[in-house]
């Protein structure tokens, strides 16, 4: 692992980072994403990222949030591979090399409350759209629980070890969501 990545992981595990990052990182990401017409997400230089747009849980107004994500390709250990009964996760629904689903981790940088975007996904699981590498993809969100969550949580800890520090300093269970393409999103 590169020295720069280890340094960022160490810094991002601190409480000071948790106080500053929720205000600074999304603002920078939104600005760069807008200026590049969705082609660049600044934080994605370190971790893969999406820009999530979902109606607000209370207002119903579109809410846009840049987020780190864990892309899942069909063979990933954490991947549920989509719900084949409903036709989700089919390889024909995506471009070659694109993930079939994405995991979002509601860590809120280890702060006490759940991030607002998680409440929005719970209220409108079929109303979400992600921007992935400049392409808008309608998705369905599913909150993970039980054994499925445990498997994905272990994969998330391998993917970004600071999640363990975030979980250790809060009482709430960090929400994990799997975003799967809605039917017809090509």
Short mmCIF file of C-alpha atoms in Angstrom, two decimals:
data_model
loop_
_atom_site.label_atom_id
_atom_site.label_comp_id
_atom_site.label_asym_id
_atom_site.label_seq_id
_atom_site.Cartn_x
_atom_site.Cartn_y
_atom_site.Cartn_z
CA UNK A 1 0.00 0.00 0.00
CA UNK A 2 1.36 3.42 -0.93
CA UNK A 3 2.66 5.69 1.81
CA UNK A 4 0.19 8.42 0.79
CA UNK A 5 -2.79 6.08 1.20
CA UNK A 6 -1.62 4.93 4.65
CA UNK A 7 -1.14 8.55 5.71
CA UNK A 8 -4.64 9.52 4.53
CA UNK A 9 -6.11 6.49 6.34
CA UNK A 10 -4.35 7.49 9.56
CA UNK A 11 -5.46 11.13 9.31
CA UNK A 12 -9.04 10.20 8.36
CA UNK A 13 -9.34 8.07 11.50
CA UNK A 14 -8.89 11.07 13.81
CA UNK A 15 -11.63 13.00 15.60
CA UNK A 16 -10.24 16.27 14.20
CA UNK A 17 -10.78 14.98 10.67
CA UNK A 18 -14.33 13.93 11.63
CA UNK A 19 -15.07 17.51 12.69
CA UNK A 20 -13.72 19.16 9.52
CA UNK A 21 -14.21 16.63 6.72
CA UNK A 22 -18.04 16.54 6.59
CA UNK A 23 -18.03 20.24 5.72
CA UNK A 24 -14.96 20.43 3.52
CA UNK A 25 -14.86 17.19 1.49
CA UNK A 26 -18.45 17.25 0.10
CA UNK A 27 -18.20 20.95 -0.79
CA UNK A 28 -14.97 20.39 -2.72
CA UNK A 29 -16.41 17.29 -4.41
CA UNK A 30 -19.62 19.06 -5.46
CA UNK A 31 -17.67 21.98 -6.93
CA UNK A 32 -15.20 19.85 -8.90
CA UNK A 33 -17.97 17.48 -10.04
CA UNK A 34 -20.02 20.41 -11.34
CA UNK A 35 -17.08 22.13 -13.04
CA UNK A 36 -16.08 18.91 -14.84
CA UNK A 37 -19.67 18.03 -15.79
CA UNK A 38 -19.58 14.87 -13.71
CA UNK A 39 -16.31 13.50 -15.04
CA UNK A 40 -14.17 14.11 -11.93
CA UNK A 41 -14.85 13.53 -8.26
CA UNK A 42 -11.92 14.87 -6.25
CA UNK A 43 -12.18 12.39 -3.35
CA UNK A 44 -12.35 9.53 -5.87
CA UNK A 45 -8.63 10.03 -6.41
CA UNK A 46 -8.24 8.15 -3.11
CA UNK A 47 -11.41 6.01 -3.01
CA UNK A 48 -14.02 5.23 -5.67
CA UNK A 49 -16.94 7.61 -5.41
CA UNK A 50 -20.43 8.39 -6.62
CA UNK A 51 -22.63 11.42 -6.43
CA UNK A 52 -25.96 10.31 -4.95
CA UNK A 53 -29.15 12.21 -5.74
CA UNK A 54 -32.25 11.14 -3.82
CA UNK A 55 -35.40 12.97 -2.68
CA UNK A 56 -35.17 14.30 0.87
CA UNK A 57 -36.93 12.17 3.46
CA UNK A 58 -39.06 15.08 4.69
CA UNK A 59 -38.94 17.69 1.92
CA UNK A 60 -39.07 15.45 -1.14
CA UNK A 61 -36.64 17.89 -2.78
CA UNK A 62 -33.64 16.36 -4.61
CA UNK A 63 -30.60 16.09 -2.33
CA UNK A 64 -27.18 15.57 -3.88
CA UNK A 65 -24.29 14.14 -1.89
CA UNK A 66 -20.83 13.02 -3.03
CA UNK A 67 -19.91 9.75 -1.30
CA UNK A 68 -17.15 7.20 -1.24
CA UNK A 69 -18.40 3.83 -2.41
CA UNK A 70 -17.31 0.26 -2.71
CA UNK A 71 -18.06 -0.91 -6.27
CA UNK A 72 -19.14 -4.54 -6.58
CA UNK A 73 -18.44 -6.59 -9.65
CA UNK A 74 -20.27 -9.93 -9.86
CA UNK A 75 -17.41 -11.95 -8.33
CA UNK A 76 -16.73 -9.75 -5.29
CA UNK A 77 -16.83 -11.52 -1.95
CA UNK A 78 -19.20 -8.88 -0.61
CA UNK A 79 -21.39 -8.85 -3.69
CA UNK A 80 -24.85 -10.26 -3.46
CA UNK A 81 -24.92 -10.01 -7.24
CA UNK A 82 -28.34 -8.38 -7.36
CA UNK A 83 -31.75 -9.99 -7.11
CA UNK A 84 -31.95 -12.19 -10.19
CA UNK A 85 -35.68 -12.81 -9.67
CA UNK A 86 -36.39 -9.17 -10.43
CA UNK A 87 -33.82 -8.92 -13.19
CA UNK A 88 -31.54 -6.63 -11.19
CA UNK A 89 -27.80 -6.87 -11.50
CA UNK A 90 -27.89 -8.36 -14.99
CA UNK A 91 -24.67 -7.83 -16.89
CA UNK A 92 -26.71 -6.57 -19.88
CA UNK A 93 -27.79 -3.54 -17.82
CA UNK A 94 -24.30 -2.09 -17.67
CA UNK A 95 -21.32 -1.24 -19.78
CA UNK A 96 -18.42 -3.64 -19.84
CA UNK A 97 -16.22 -3.24 -16.77
CA UNK A 98 -18.83 -1.27 -14.83
CA UNK A 99 -19.87 -2.50 -11.39
CA UNK A 100 -23.19 -4.28 -11.02
CA UNK A 101 -23.82 -2.68 -7.64
CA UNK A 102 -22.27 -0.28 -5.15
CA UNK A 103 -21.97 -0.34 -1.37
CA UNK A 104 -22.44 2.91 0.52
CA UNK A 105 -21.23 3.15 4.11
CA UNK A 106 -23.12 5.59 6.35
CA UNK A 107 -20.14 6.26 8.59
CA UNK A 108 -20.58 10.04 8.82
CA UNK A 109 -16.82 10.09 9.50
CA UNK A 110 -17.47 8.47 12.90
CA UNK A 111 -19.84 11.19 14.12
CA UNK A 112 -22.74 10.29 16.42
CA UNK A 113 -25.73 10.73 14.10
CA UNK A 114 -26.58 8.86 10.93
CA UNK A 115 -25.85 10.94 7.84
CA UNK A 116 -28.97 12.56 6.34
CA UNK A 117 -28.55 10.75 3.03
CA UNK A 118 -29.22 7.42 4.78
CA UNK A 119 -32.66 8.63 5.96
CA UNK A 120 -33.34 9.80 2.40
CA UNK A 121 -32.52 6.34 1.02
CA UNK A 122 -34.69 4.66 3.64
CA UNK A 123 -37.62 6.94 2.71
CA UNK A 124 -37.10 6.72 -1.08
CA UNK A 125 -35.18 3.51 -1.92
CA UNK A 126 -36.41 3.54 -5.53
CA UNK A 127 -35.88 7.27 -6.07
CA UNK A 128 -32.08 7.33 -6.11
CA UNK A 129 -29.76 8.12 -9.01
CA UNK A 130 -25.98 7.93 -8.86
CA UNK A 131 -23.45 9.65 -11.04
CA UNK A 132 -20.71 7.09 -11.68
CA UNK A 133 -17.78 8.36 -13.74
CA UNK A 134 -19.96 11.00 -15.41
CA UNK A 135 -22.89 8.67 -16.14
CA UNK A 136 -26.27 8.91 -14.36
CA UNK A 137 -27.58 5.50 -13.27
CA UNK A 138 -31.00 4.97 -11.60
CA UNK A 139 -30.57 2.63 -8.64
CA UNK A 140 -32.58 0.89 -5.93
CA UNK A 141 -31.18 1.10 -2.40
CA UNK A 142 -31.38 -1.70 0.12
CA UNK A 143 -30.32 -1.42 3.78
CA UNK A 144 -28.21 -4.46 4.65
CA UNK A 145 -28.85 -6.46 7.81
CA UNK A 146 -27.88 -9.72 9.49
CA UNK A 147 -25.40 -12.09 7.88
CA UNK A 148 -25.41 -10.17 4.61
CA UNK A 149 -24.40 -6.99 6.46
CA UNK A 150 -21.69 -8.84 8.40
CA UNK A 151 -20.07 -10.11 5.19
CA UNK A 152 -20.20 -6.66 3.57
CA UNK A 153 -18.90 -4.96 6.74
CA UNK A 154 -15.82 -7.23 6.74
CA UNK A 155 -15.22 -6.38 3.07
CA UNK A 156 -15.65 -2.67 3.85
CA UNK A 157 -13.04 -2.88 6.63
CA UNK A 158 -10.56 -4.42 4.19
CA UNK A 159 -11.45 -1.79 1.60
CA UNK A 160 -11.04 1.19 4.00
CA UNK A 161 -9.70 0.26 7.48
CA UNK A 162 -10.62 3.63 9.09
CA UNK A 163 -14.26 2.44 9.15
CA UNK A 164 -13.27 0.37 12.20
CA UNK A 165 -12.14 3.54 14.06
CA UNK A 166 -15.38 5.29 13.10
CA UNK A 167 -17.49 2.41 14.46
CA UNK A 168 -15.42 2.14 17.66
CA UNK A 169 -16.17 5.73 18.73
CA UNK A 170 -19.95 5.69 18.22
CA UNK A 171 -22.84 3.71 19.73
CA UNK A 172 -24.97 3.44 16.60
CA UNK A 173 -24.48 0.69 14.04
CA UNK A 174 -23.14 2.17 10.81
CA UNK A 175 -25.71 1.71 8.05
CA UNK A 176 -24.65 -0.16 4.93
CA UNK A 177 -26.61 0.09 1.70
CA UNK A 178 -26.34 -1.90 -1.51
CA UNK A 179 -27.33 0.14 -4.56
CA UNK A 180 -28.46 -1.98 -7.51
CA UNK A 181 -29.42 -0.79 -10.95
CA UNK A 182 -33.12 -0.37 -11.54
CA UNK A 183 -34.56 -2.28 -14.50
CA UNK A 184 -33.99 -0.60 -17.81
CA UNK A 185 -30.90 1.40 -16.78
CA UNK A 186 -28.43 0.76 -19.53
#
